Coordinates of C-alpha atoms and ligand atoms in Angstrom, one line a residue:
X1 CA -9.1 -19.4 7.2
X2 CA -5.5 -20.4 6.4
X3 CA -2.9 -19.2 9.0
X4 CA -0.5 -16.3 8.5
X5 CA 2.5 -17.1 6.3
X6 CA 5.6 -15.3 7.8
X7 CA 7.4 -15.6 4.4
X8 CA 4.9 -13.6 2.3
X9 CA 6.5 -10.9 0.2
X10 CA 5.2 -8.0 2.3
X11 CA 6.5 -9.5 5.6
X12 CA 9.9 -9.7 3.9
X13 CA 9.6 -6.0 3.1
X14 CA 8.6 -5.3 6.7
X15 CA 11.7 -7.3 7.9
X16 CA 13.9 -5.3 5.6
X17 CA 14.8 -8.4 3.5
X18 CA 13.4 -6.9 0.3
X19 CA 13.4 -3.2 -0.8
X20 CA 10.4 -0.9 -1.1
X21 CA 9.7 2.7 -2.1
X22 CA 8.7 3.8 1.4
X23 CA 6.4 6.8 1.8
X24 CA 5.6 6.6 5.6
X25 CA 6.5 4.6 8.6
X26 CA 5.6 4.6 12.3
X27 CA 5.8 2.0 15.1
X28 CA 2.6 0.2 13.9
X29 CA 2.4 0.7 10.2
X30 CA 4.4 1.0 6.9
X31 CA 3.3 2.5 3.6
X32 CA 5.1 2.0 0.3
X33 CA 4.4 2.4 -3.4
X34 CA 2.8 -0.4 -5.3
X35 CA 5.4 -1.4 -8.0
X36 CA 2.6 -2.1 -10.5
X37 CA 0.6 1.1 -9.8
X38 CA -3.0 1.5 -11.1
X39 CA -2.3 5.2 -11.1
X40 CA 0.8 7.4 -10.3
X41 CA 1.3 7.4 -6.5
X42 CA -0.7 4.1 -5.8
X43 CA 0.4 3.3 -2.3
X44 CA -0.1 0.2 0.0
X45 CA -0.6 0.7 3.8
X46 CA 0.2 -2.3 6.0
X47 CA 0.1 -3.0 9.7
X48 CA 3.5 -4.2 11.1
X49 CA 1.6 -6.9 13.1
X50 CA 1.4 -10.3 11.4
X51 CA -2.1 -10.0 10.1
X52 CA -3.4 -11.9 7.1
X53 CA -6.4 -9.6 6.2
X54 CA -9.5 -7.9 7.7
X55 CA -10.7 -11.3 9.1
X56 CA -7.9 -11.7 11.6
X57 CA -7.0 -8.0 12.2
X58 CA -7.4 -6.4 15.6
X59 CA -9.7 -3.4 15.8
X60 CA -6.6 -1.3 16.8
X61 CA -4.6 -2.4 13.8
X62 CA -7.5 -1.8 11.4
X63 CA -8.1 1.7 12.9
X64 CA -4.4 2.6 12.7
X65 CA -4.0 1.4 9.1
X66 CA -7.0 3.5 8.0
X67 CA -5.6 6.5 9.9
X68 CA -2.4 6.1 7.9
X69 CA -4.4 5.5 4.7
X70 CA -6.1 8.9 5.3
X71 CA -2.7 10.6 5.9
X72 CA -1.4 9.1 2.6
X73 CA -4.6 10.1 0.8
X74 CA -4.3 13.7 1.9
X75 CA -0.6 13.8 0.8
X76 CA -1.4 12.2 -2.5
X77 CA -4.0 14.8 -3.3
X78 CA -1.3 17.4 -3.0
X79 CA 1.7 15.5 -4.4
X80 CA -0.1 14.3 -7.6
X81 CA -2.7 17.1 -8.0
X82 CA -5.3 14.3 -7.7
X83 CA -9.0 15.0 -7.9
X84 CA -10.0 12.0 -5.8
X85 CA -8.8 8.9 -4.0
X86 CA -9.9 5.3 -4.5
X87 CA -9.4 3.0 -1.4
X88 CA -9.4 -0.8 -2.0
X89 CA -8.8 -3.7 0.3
X90 CA -9.1 -7.4 -0.6
X91 CA -9.6 -10.4 1.6
X92 CA -8.7 -14.0 0.7
X93 CA -8.4 -15.3 -2.9
X94 CA -12.1 -15.2 -3.5
X95 CA -12.0 -11.5 -2.5
X96 CA -9.2 -10.7 -4.9
X97 CA -6.3 -10.9 -2.3
X98 CA -3.0 -11.9 -3.9
X99 CA -0.5 -11.1 -1.1
X100 CA -1.6 -12.4 2.3
X101 CA -0.5 -9.6 4.7
X102 CA -3.3 -7.1 5.3
X103 CA -2.9 -4.0 3.1
X104 CA -5.0 -1.1 2.0
X105 CA -4.6 0.4 -1.5
X106 CA -4.6 4.2 -1.7
X107 CA -5.0 5.1 -5.4
X108 CA -4.9 8.8 -6.5
X109 CA -7.4 9.6 -9.2
X110 CA -7.6 12.2 -11.9
X111 CA -11.1 13.2 -13.1
X112 CA -11.9 11.1 -16.2
X113 CA -8.8 8.9 -16.0
X114 CA -9.5 5.2 -15.6
X115 CA -7.3 3.1 -13.4
X116 CA -4.9 0.7 -15.1
X117 CA -5.9 -3.0 -14.7
X118 CA -4.4 -4.7 -11.6
X119 CA -0.8 -5.8 -11.9
X120 CA -0.7 -4.8 -15.6
X121 CA 2.7 -3.1 -15.8
X122 CA 5.7 -2.8 -13.5
X123 CA 6.6 0.9 -13.2
X124 CA 10.2 2.2 -13.9
X125 CA 12.4 2.5 -10.8
X126 CA 13.2 6.1 -11.4
X127 CA 9.5 7.0 -11.7
X128 CA 8.7 5.1 -8.4
X129 CA 11.6 6.9 -6.7
X130 CA 10.5 10.3 -7.8
X131 CA 6.8 9.6 -6.9
X132 CA 7.9 8.3 -3.4
X133 CA 9.9 11.5 -2.9
X134 CA 7.0 13.7 -3.8
X135 CA 4.6 11.8 -1.5
X136 CA 7.0 11.8 1.4
X137 CA 7.4 15.6 1.1
X138 CA 3.6 16.1 0.9
X139 CA 2.9 13.9 3.9
X140 CA 5.6 15.6 6.0
X141 CA 4.1 19.1 5.1
X142 CA 0.6 18.1 6.3
Ligands
AMP1 P1 -3.7 -7.7 -3.6 O1 -3.3 -8.7 -2.6 O2 -4.8 -8.2 -4.6 O3 -4.2 -6.4 -2.9 O4 -2.5 -7.3 -4.6 C1 -1.2 -7.2 -4.1 C2 -0.6 -5.8 -4.6 O5 0.7 -5.8 -4.3 C3 -0.7 -5.7 -6.2 O6 -1.3 -4.4 -6.4 C4 0.8 -5.7 -6.6 O7 1.1 -4.8 -7.7 C5 1.5 -5.3 -5.3 N1 2.8 -5.8 -5.1 C6 3.3 -7.1 -5.3 N2 4.6 -7.2 -5.0 C7 5.0 -5.9 -4.6 C8 6.2 -5.4 -4.1 N3 7.3 -6.1 -4.0 N4 6.3 -4.1 -3.8 C9 5.2 -3.3 -3.9 N5 4.0 -3.7 -4.4 C10 3.9 -5.0 -4.7

């Protein structure tokens, strides 16, 4: 497996060199909105550790990322009146991974509404800012 690239786009976000629409942060994980959401509120949860994907992650990082994904999922149900949540996580190019820092997709779903195709449309900044605000408030209230 290739080694971890410290200049991938998510590491730059983790270092604060690029902006994000943050919805949750603790000492081991960061969650922010996907800028090309497959549904409103689509969030990515990352470990802060330099981890490429599930194949080099520690059990602790994996467990923590999933714990945060659950927190985000519960918040998203409330914030977006979602009927369900789809969780996705891709590993290596053959597995559909595009950005090589481990991340879990948390995708709020409405009954009968299909997800948009991956990376199909960049969402407007004001919509992302509003959705981040809603999700932050819902997570904090949990
Ligand atoms: P994948 O590696 O297949 O899970 O895909 C990477 C995901 O990151 C896609 O859903 C992109 O829309 C998303 N993405 C790429 N760049 C950014 C960014 N700067 N901020 C937030 N999401 C991003």
